Amino acid sequence: MGLSRRTFNALAGTTALGLALGGSGALTCAYAAQTVPTGPPPGTPGADGRGHTIGFDHYSLVVDGRRLVVWSGEMHPFRLPSPSLWRDVLQKMRAHGYNTVSIYVSWNYHSPAPGHYDFTGIRDLDLFLRMASETGLYVILRPGPYINAEIDGGGFPGWLTATEGRARTADPAYLSHVDEWLTRVNAIVARHLYTKGGGTVLLYQIENEYDAYVTDPAGRDYMAHLYRKVRADGIDVPLFHNDKGRNGYWVPGSFDTGGETGRWLYGFDGYPSPTLAPPDWGHFGAGGVKGGATASPRTPGFVPEFGGGWFDPWGGAWFDGKGYAESRRLRDAAYERRFYLTNLANGITLHSVYMTFGGTSWGWLPAPVVYTSYDYGAAIDEGRQPTAKLIPMHQLGHLLRHIPDFAKLDRAPDVEANAAADGLKAYHLTNPDTGAHVYVLRNDGDVPVASGLPLHGAGLPVPVAVPAQDARLLAAGIRLGRRKLRYSNAQPMLALTAGRQEIAVLTGRSGEETVTALECASEPTVTVLEGEAEQSYADGLLRVEAQLDGMTRVLVSGGGTSTPLLLLLADDETSVRLWPHDTPSGPVLVYGPALLRTAAVDGPSVGLTGDTIEAADLEVWGPRGIHELTWNERELKAHATSSGSLRAAQPLAGAGAVALPALTNGWLRKTENPESAPAFDDSSWTPAEKTTTHSTTPVPAGQPVLFADDYSFHYGDVWYRGRFTDATGAESVSLAYSTGTQGLLMAWLDGRPLGTHRMPVPDNKTVRKGSWADTAVFSVPEELRTDEPHVLSVLVRRMQHDQDGKTQDTHKVARGLTAVTFTGAAPQVSWRLQGEAAPDPVRGPQNNGGLYGERNGWHLPGYGDGGWEAVQLPRADRRQGVTWYRTSFRLAVDAGTDASVGLVLDDDPARAYRVQIFLNGWNMGQYINDVGPQHTFVLPNGILHTRGANTLALAVLSDGTTPSGPSDVRLTLLGAAAGGVPVAPVASPGRST
Ligand code: GAL
């Protein structure tokens, strides 16, 4: 429903701070505070073909004239290369209370070469945006052009490294590329704007944590250019930028928005230390621009990225990555309560958690600092499995969706906890329209705190308990349907009307004692339907006391209103089995299964889809007259209950067993690196003849440019072959190279291995952080110090381009060989190089590097490996170079089961080798046996054929100093549910295409 013209005129004529009409007539505007009353939030968004307004004041966004708290989570479509599974993650987010998904769109993922853009297949942005709107989620769109995101070049395409013009400035050469990118993205996004009813795109970010040139014309002009470009492309939703902290950078008015006002939001990112007290940095925080309210007083508190986990670096002595279990432990459910509730208490009403589903930096997507898994310790893990971190998100998300008071809060006078409450921090807020009071109670200490707190309207202090390192939100004076909650020491989760009754859910940790006081004009009839509860009535107040243990159901009838209220007191585990869902016929509340994906009401029938893991009861509250039930399209026998619900007669079945084959048989093996042999024909390779570059790495005097990017080789391995004759007296050769962390170089002279150099050597902390350039020095075998023709073959494993967080063009630091010198001789070397072949037309530019096997399709299904040697694992070869292993396996997972499968590689960590994993031709990541920490690689369904044949190819790069595997290679089940989404196979062309 759009803002009526009359309401709009009233706003504009009297109190609006500023507004602008988009060319199409769609409206976004800034409101003056106090003009928008607290009322029900907007309904579930979708592509409804209607116009919508998106405005804001300093309290919140205002959508169609109603306040909206944005409860968002970040996921990256490019980190889940199976579009069907996007829907799975989106549905899980929606079910667990998120109303918005925030996404980066990564330029490098879509552009293999200047002028070439791909938005098809796994890159189908249009499809993603459709799925988000079908799921009922708003979208925050973040297409950069720079995104950081621990992705290669921070999102910049490989080819941009070889172009002139300082990136992330108003340099015209750079801007011409940027405009091309934005034109392509925006052509898709413009079809999905919520303002036009084409989709659910609500907000749009330009640039990313841009903190260089903040006061410099190069920066201001750049931001102004991006702003104008995006507007010119028809994007009329509010735009914003994510300040790297609450620095006050890029607040409204800090750059030229072409005369538009009121359509720019200020946002700042927060990644606070999980071991320190949560900072107060929203509207209500103390301090100046850095901490408090002064950064942008007229826009709502907006955190476009709040750290919901953290990325994990490579293992080994240098970085010491510990794996994502540690990340998830440090930022667990209690962390979420402490930090996210503190944000709400500081006036943050647009809140996005980075990451909510981290996914996989497959192929050559990862920036050098991270390994393949981008699990991030997020609430939904890399294998798409829900974690306990979803519990607080679920409880808070549904609360913000159902109870409107939280969208408009002012600071209220401090409340003092009693003396026993040392260490308890209490925030007190109030809604000026409704008079509701909200409390956030946080315990930063290491012991639980129990106290009495003078909650508004309670008279005597109300007992509250907060476990160590935890927090809770309490409310007093909110409406639960027709009744008013005077106070409760349990956290409210939702209130809705289902048919003839109202339902309210309150939550807390299992075992907690709760007291809930409801205003009732006369004494109500109270029936405890499940569990144990005490009740008493006096002075117009019904008090219900219960210990949280599973679910306690208390039916309150009469007491001044004819509509009964079902109070559900649910402990954490139970609350996350309660699924509210809006349907056009009214709200539905489902209890029991592990996930509710969709709910539809058709006359007397309720159709539900979702997942079970264990067997689960199914119970539904919904509109009047429902008496038929289907689950995943199967009709169920159901009967009415005393709780006013419909309950399935039989429990839903859980997931069946999933059998995974052992990968012990059928392995075939073949060695490669023919490039190391002197006679190898390199005549088709690119001669290294350039003398100038746009790289930031200087070209050594008297040498050609050897940087691979200058010859259009941007991803993965690159080979060099240098020919020379005058090697008489040559003692050693020095190969300077640059790769990013964990890169390596191996060399052969006339086919003879000279050795391998690694960057950094795992225990060598002398390599300067940030440069990741080093020099390999090999001695020249005496018998090769001759004036005959020689060939020096060098293989460089590049670990991708640096990010450019500081706007220093660091993505342009050279990759590959940089300089070659000899001692004892000064031969003239003529170089040729070869990296990746033309990008795979389906899998894209980041799927392959330049290994011989990759250039010749050894990774692809259908490759003719008939002549390969049959072998058994484990292996213990000692060889410098590249060896491939292939096998195939069949899966026969039940069609109704969503099995999430991973591949595990394991071996003695002393063995120096690494493996690229190709499943059906898709590069699922890189395993480094002696670095870690990653051993399990997620194989996304769609690429993985769960009902059919699969081809697994492993490209093993071993440095020859130790025996090399692979040894233990096996499939593992990461989770299984009965249900899931339909999964279309991801195109996996074989050798012939
Ligand atoms: C932020 C950045 C994100 C990501 C994150 C760390 O500063 O905006 O792109 O890099 O840090 O994961």
Coordinates of N, CA and C in Angstrom, one line a residue, residues 46-52 193-199:
G46 N 6.8 -8.1 -1.7 CA 6.9 -8.9 -2.8 C 6.8 -8.1 -4.1
A47 N 7.0 -8.7 -5.2 CA 6.9 -8.0 -6.5 C 5.4 -7.9 -6.8
D48 N 4.7 -6.9 -6.2 CA 3.3 -6.8 -6.3 C 2.8 -5.9 -7.4
G49 N 3.7 -5.3 -8.2 CA 3.4 -4.4 -9.3 C 2.9 -3.1 -8.8
R50 N 2.9 -2.8 -7.6 CA 2.4 -1.5 -7.1 C 3.6 -0.6 -6.7
G51 N 3.3 0.7 -6.7 CA 4.3 1.6 -6.3 C 4.4 1.7 -4.7
H52 N 5.6 1.8 -4.2 CA 5.8 1.9 -2.8 C 6.7 3.1 -2.5
L193 N 13.1 -2.9 -8.2 CA 12.9 -1.9 -7.2 C 11.6 -2.1 -6.5
Y194 N 11.7 -1.9 -5.2 CA 10.4 -2.0 -4.4 C 9.5 -0.8 -4.7
T195 N 10.2 0.3 -4.9 CA 9.4 1.6 -5.2 C 8.5 1.4 -6.4
K196 N 8.9 0.5 -7.3 CA 8.1 0.3 -8.5 C 7.2 -1.0 -8.4
G197 N 7.4 -1.8 -7.4 CA 6.7 -3.0 -7.3 C 7.2 -4.1 -8.1
G198 N 8.4 -3.9 -8.7 CA 9.0 -4.9 -9.6 C 9.8 -6.0 -8.8
G199 N 10.0 -5.7 -7.5 CA 10.8 -6.6 -6.7 C 10.9 -6.0 -5.3

